[in-house]
Amino acid sequence: RVLTYRIAYLISVLKVPAWNILAVTFTNKAAKQMGERVNQLIGEHAEGIWLGTFHAICGRILRREADLLPVNKNFVIFDTDDQEVLMKQILRDHNLDDKLYKPSSILAAISNAKNDLITPENYAVRDFREEQVKRLYTLYQQRLIQNNAMDFDDMLVYTNQLLENFPVVSDTYAHKFEHIMVDEFQDTNFSQYAILRNLAMVHKNLYVV
């Protein structure tokens, strides 16, 4: 309700163009509800708002800027099952026991690294197991790219890389989004926060609940 009424106020009273507003939620259900409520309040004036989950927003940016990625714009997104199948294949190909190296455990370690924006090259190694995780992380990323795919964590990582490494991209979106609003902000991880920080760097209008 707070974000919905703020969006309506920005557009109907302050005359902020809808396409200059970004609203981020944590679930598809919340995004759908917010969209419906904004439409009820201001109708067609709501057209053009960027409203969705972190992954939905990142997906839009990534498909628009795919020429700068190691995959093309028709990339597929691997879900948990796809990730497990791929990791099991990698373990088999390298004669590693999936009882000793549980795919779910390896994937959890990779996910944690990605959420902290740690690449395979920068993955810290303190013991033999971590050395194997680093190796599997590297192989896993290579296989994803070969499949023209990314996992959900990659969507955040690649968006961060675009915003950090390509000033023309960060300038475009940071100028576009005059007002950025985030629901359930306490649930953001480091990579999500980094995206918000980059997108808000021009107008500095970041409003969180």
PDB file of N, CA and C in Angstrom, residues 4-5 7-9 11-13 16-19 21 33-49 51:
ATOM      1  N   THR A   4       2.409   1.657  -3.444  1.00  0.00           N
ATOM      2  CA  THR A   4       1.350   1.889  -4.432  1.00  0.00           C
ATOM      3  C   THR A   4       0.897   3.349  -4.419  1.00  0.00           C
ATOM      4  N   TYR A   5       0.638   3.866  -3.235  1.00  0.00           N
ATOM      5  CA  TYR A   5       0.160   5.245  -3.138  1.00  0.00           C
ATOM      6  C   TYR A   5       1.265   6.247  -3.465  1.00  0.00           C
ATOM      7  N   ILE A   7       3.652   5.738  -5.689  1.00  0.00           N
ATOM      8  CA  ILE A   7       3.735   5.742  -7.155  1.00  0.00           C
ATOM      9  C   ILE A   7       2.612   6.600  -7.741  1.00  0.00           C
ATOM     10  N   ALA A   8       1.391   6.387  -7.253  1.00  0.00           N
ATOM     11  CA  ALA A   8       0.245   7.146  -7.749  1.00  0.00           C
ATOM     12  C   ALA A   8       0.446   8.647  -7.522  1.00  0.00           C
ATOM     13  N   TYR A   9       0.988   9.011  -6.354  1.00  0.00           N
ATOM     14  CA  TYR A   9       1.230  10.421  -6.025  1.00  0.00           C
ATOM     15  C   TYR A   9       2.296  11.017  -6.953  1.00  0.00           C
ATOM     16  N   ILE A  11       3.102  10.182  -9.936  1.00  0.00           N
ATOM     17  CA  ILE A  11       2.616  10.328 -11.312  1.00  0.00           C
ATOM     18  C   ILE A  11       1.489  11.359 -11.419  1.00  0.00           C
ATOM     19  N   SER A  12       0.485  11.260 -10.540  1.00  0.00           N
ATOM     20  CA  SER A  12      -0.706  12.104 -10.704  1.00  0.00           C
ATOM     21  C   SER A  12      -0.532  13.515 -10.146  1.00  0.00           C
ATOM     22  N   VAL A  13       0.268  13.661  -9.082  1.00  0.00           N
ATOM     23  CA  VAL A  13       0.431  14.976  -8.460  1.00  0.00           C
ATOM     24  C   VAL A  13       1.742  15.658  -8.882  1.00  0.00           C
ATOM     25  N   VAL A  16       5.530  12.997 -12.478  1.00  0.00           N
ATOM     26  CA  VAL A  16       6.710  12.216 -12.875  1.00  0.00           C
ATOM     27  C   VAL A  16       6.252  11.209 -13.935  1.00  0.00           C
ATOM     28  N   PRO A  17       6.914  11.157 -15.097  1.00  0.00           N
ATOM     29  CA  PRO A  17       6.524  10.186 -16.128  1.00  0.00           C
ATOM     30  C   PRO A  17       6.639   8.755 -15.587  1.00  0.00           C
ATOM     31  N   ALA A  18       5.681   7.914 -15.918  1.00  0.00           N
ATOM     32  CA  ALA A  18       5.656   6.537 -15.410  1.00  0.00           C
ATOM     33  C   ALA A  18       6.936   5.784 -15.741  1.00  0.00           C
ATOM     34  N   TRP A  19       7.487   6.023 -16.940  1.00  0.00           N
ATOM     35  CA  TRP A  19       8.679   5.267 -17.372  1.00  0.00           C
ATOM     36  C   TRP A  19       9.951   5.692 -16.632  1.00  0.00           C
ATOM     37  N   ILE A  21       9.996   5.623 -13.365  1.00  0.00           N
ATOM     38  CA  ILE A  21       9.805   5.025 -12.047  1.00  0.00           C
ATOM     39  C   ILE A  21      10.142   3.530 -12.089  1.00  0.00           C
ATOM     40  N   GLN A  33       0.117  -7.802  -7.621  1.00  0.00           N
ATOM     41  CA  GLN A  33      -0.833  -7.047  -6.789  1.00  0.00           C
ATOM     42  C   GLN A  33      -0.563  -5.540  -6.877  1.00  0.00           C
ATOM     43  N   MET A  34       0.701  -5.171  -6.813  1.00  0.00           N
ATOM     44  CA  MET A  34       1.047  -3.756  -6.860  1.00  0.00           C
ATOM     45  C   MET A  34       0.645  -3.152  -8.204  1.00  0.00           C
ATOM     46  N   GLY A  35       0.911  -3.892  -9.278  1.00  0.00           N
ATOM     47  CA  GLY A  35       0.539  -3.416 -10.603  1.00  0.00           C
ATOM     48  C   GLY A  35      -0.960  -3.200 -10.720  1.00  0.00           C
ATOM     49  N   GLU A  36      -1.720  -4.150 -10.199  1.00  0.00           N
ATOM     50  CA  GLU A  36      -3.185  -4.045 -10.256  1.00  0.00           C
ATOM     51  C   GLU A  36      -3.683  -2.848  -9.448  1.00  0.00           C
ATOM     52  N   ARG A  37      -3.100  -2.639  -8.274  1.00  0.00           N
ATOM     53  CA  ARG A  37      -3.532  -1.524  -7.419  1.00  0.00           C
ATOM     54  C   ARG A  37      -3.198  -0.169  -8.038  1.00  0.00           C
ATOM     55  N   VAL A  38      -2.018  -0.069  -8.634  1.00  0.00           N
ATOM     56  CA  VAL A  38      -1.636   1.194  -9.277  1.00  0.00           C
ATOM     57  C   VAL A  38      -2.575   1.473 -10.442  1.00  0.00           C
ATOM     58  N   ASN A  39      -2.908   0.438 -11.205  1.00  0.00           N
ATOM     59  CA  ASN A  39      -3.840   0.612 -12.331  1.00  0.00           C
ATOM     60  C   ASN A  39      -5.218   1.064 -11.851  1.00  0.00           C
ATOM     61  N   GLN A  40      -5.653   0.529 -10.713  1.00  0.00           N
ATOM     62  CA  GLN A  40      -6.952   0.933 -10.159  1.00  0.00           C
ATOM     63  C   GLN A  40      -6.934   2.411  -9.757  1.00  0.00           C
ATOM     64  N   LEU A  41      -5.790   2.868  -9.264  1.00  0.00           N
ATOM     65  CA  LEU A  41      -5.684   4.247  -8.781  1.00  0.00           C
ATOM     66  C   LEU A  41      -5.546   5.260  -9.910  1.00  0.00           C
ATOM     67  N   ILE A  42      -4.704   4.963 -10.893  1.00  0.00           N
ATOM     68  CA  ILE A  42      -4.412   5.991 -11.923  1.00  0.00           C
ATOM     69  C   ILE A  42      -4.594   5.497 -13.358  1.00  0.00           C
ATOM     70  N   GLY A  43      -5.051   4.257 -13.524  1.00  0.00           N
ATOM     71  CA  GLY A  43      -5.387   3.758 -14.855  1.00  0.00           C
ATOM     72  C   GLY A  43      -4.240   3.815 -15.845  1.00  0.00           C
ATOM     73  N   GLU A  44      -4.518   4.331 -17.047  1.00  0.00           N
ATOM     74  CA  GLU A  44      -3.539   4.309 -18.142  1.00  0.00           C
ATOM     75  C   GLU A  44      -2.293   5.143 -17.851  1.00  0.00           C
ATOM     76  N   HIS A  45      -2.379   6.033 -16.873  1.00  0.00           N
ATOM     77  CA  HIS A  45      -1.203   6.847 -16.524  1.00  0.00           C
ATOM     78  C   HIS A  45      -0.081   5.982 -15.938  1.00  0.00           C
ATOM     79  N   ALA A  46      -0.425   4.755 -15.541  1.00  0.00           N
ATOM     80  CA  ALA A  46       0.570   3.850 -14.957  1.00  0.00           C
ATOM     81  C   ALA A  46       1.397   3.122 -16.012  1.00  0.00           C
ATOM     82  N   GLU A  47       0.975   3.230 -17.275  1.00  0.00           N
ATOM     83  CA  GLU A  47       1.681   2.501 -18.339  1.00  0.00           C
ATOM     84  C   GLU A  47       3.117   2.974 -18.474  1.00  0.00           C
ATOM     85  N   GLY A  48       4.037   2.010 -18.474  1.00  0.00           N
ATOM     86  CA  GLY A  48       5.451   2.355 -18.644  1.00  0.00           C
ATOM     87  C   GLY A  48       6.281   2.205 -17.386  1.00  0.00           C
ATOM     88  N   ILE A  49       5.622   2.044 -16.227  1.00  0.00           N
ATOM     89  CA  ILE A  49       6.381   1.823 -14.991  1.00  0.00           C
ATOM     90  C   ILE A  49       7.169   0.517 -15.110  1.00  0.00           C
ATOM     91  N   LEU A  51       8.026  -2.311 -13.074  1.00  0.00           N
ATOM     92  CA  LEU A  51       7.572  -2.860 -11.811  1.00  0.00           C
ATOM     93  C   LEU A  51       7.729  -4.371 -11.842  1.00  0.00           C
TER      94      LEU A  51
END
